[in-house]
Every structure is written in structure tokens, then in C-alpha cells.
Amino acid sequence: KVKRLAGTEHVEEPDRVTC
């Protein structure tokens, strides 16, 4: 369950983190 937001990504389960 990953929610991708434009700009900042807030995910409950840390899968892929892009800054």
C-alpha cells in the first residue's frame, strides 16, 4: 500500500523513497 504524491511522498510502508 503505497501512496505517491507529487512532490512529497508519504508512505505508510517505506518501500521506495525519492527526495
PDB file of C-alpha atoms in Angstrom, residues 1-17:
ATOM      1  CA  LYS A   1       0.000   0.000   0.000  1.00  0.00           C
ATOM      2  CA  VAL A   2       1.951   2.963  -1.263  1.00  0.00           C
ATOM      3  CA  LYS A   3       0.564   6.438  -1.792  1.00  0.00           C
ATOM      4  CA  ARG A   4       2.572   8.531  -4.228  1.00  0.00           C
ATOM      5  CA  LEU A   5       2.088  12.277  -4.025  1.00  0.00           C
ATOM      6  CA  ALA A   6       3.553  14.844  -6.375  1.00  0.00           C
ATOM      7  CA  GLY A   7       6.498  16.481  -4.644  1.00  0.00           C
ATOM      8  CA  THR A   8       6.379  14.744  -1.276  1.00  0.00           C
ATOM      9  CA  GLU A   9       5.710  11.061  -0.844  1.00  0.00           C
ATOM     10  CA  HIS A  10       4.085   9.932   2.386  1.00  0.00           C
ATOM     11  CA  VAL A  11       4.007   6.168   2.588  1.00  0.00           C
ATOM     12  CA  GLU A  12       2.909   4.004   5.480  1.00  0.00           C
ATOM     13  CA  GLU A  13       5.272   1.235   4.453  1.00  0.00           C
ATOM     14  CA  PRO A  14       8.726   2.532   3.415  1.00  0.00           C
ATOM     15  CA  ASP A  15       9.312   0.865   0.065  1.00  0.00           C
ATOM     16  CA  ARG A  16      10.840   3.482  -2.223  1.00  0.00           C
ATOM     17  CA  VAL A  17      11.734   6.944  -1.002  1.00  0.00           C
TER      18      VAL A  17
END
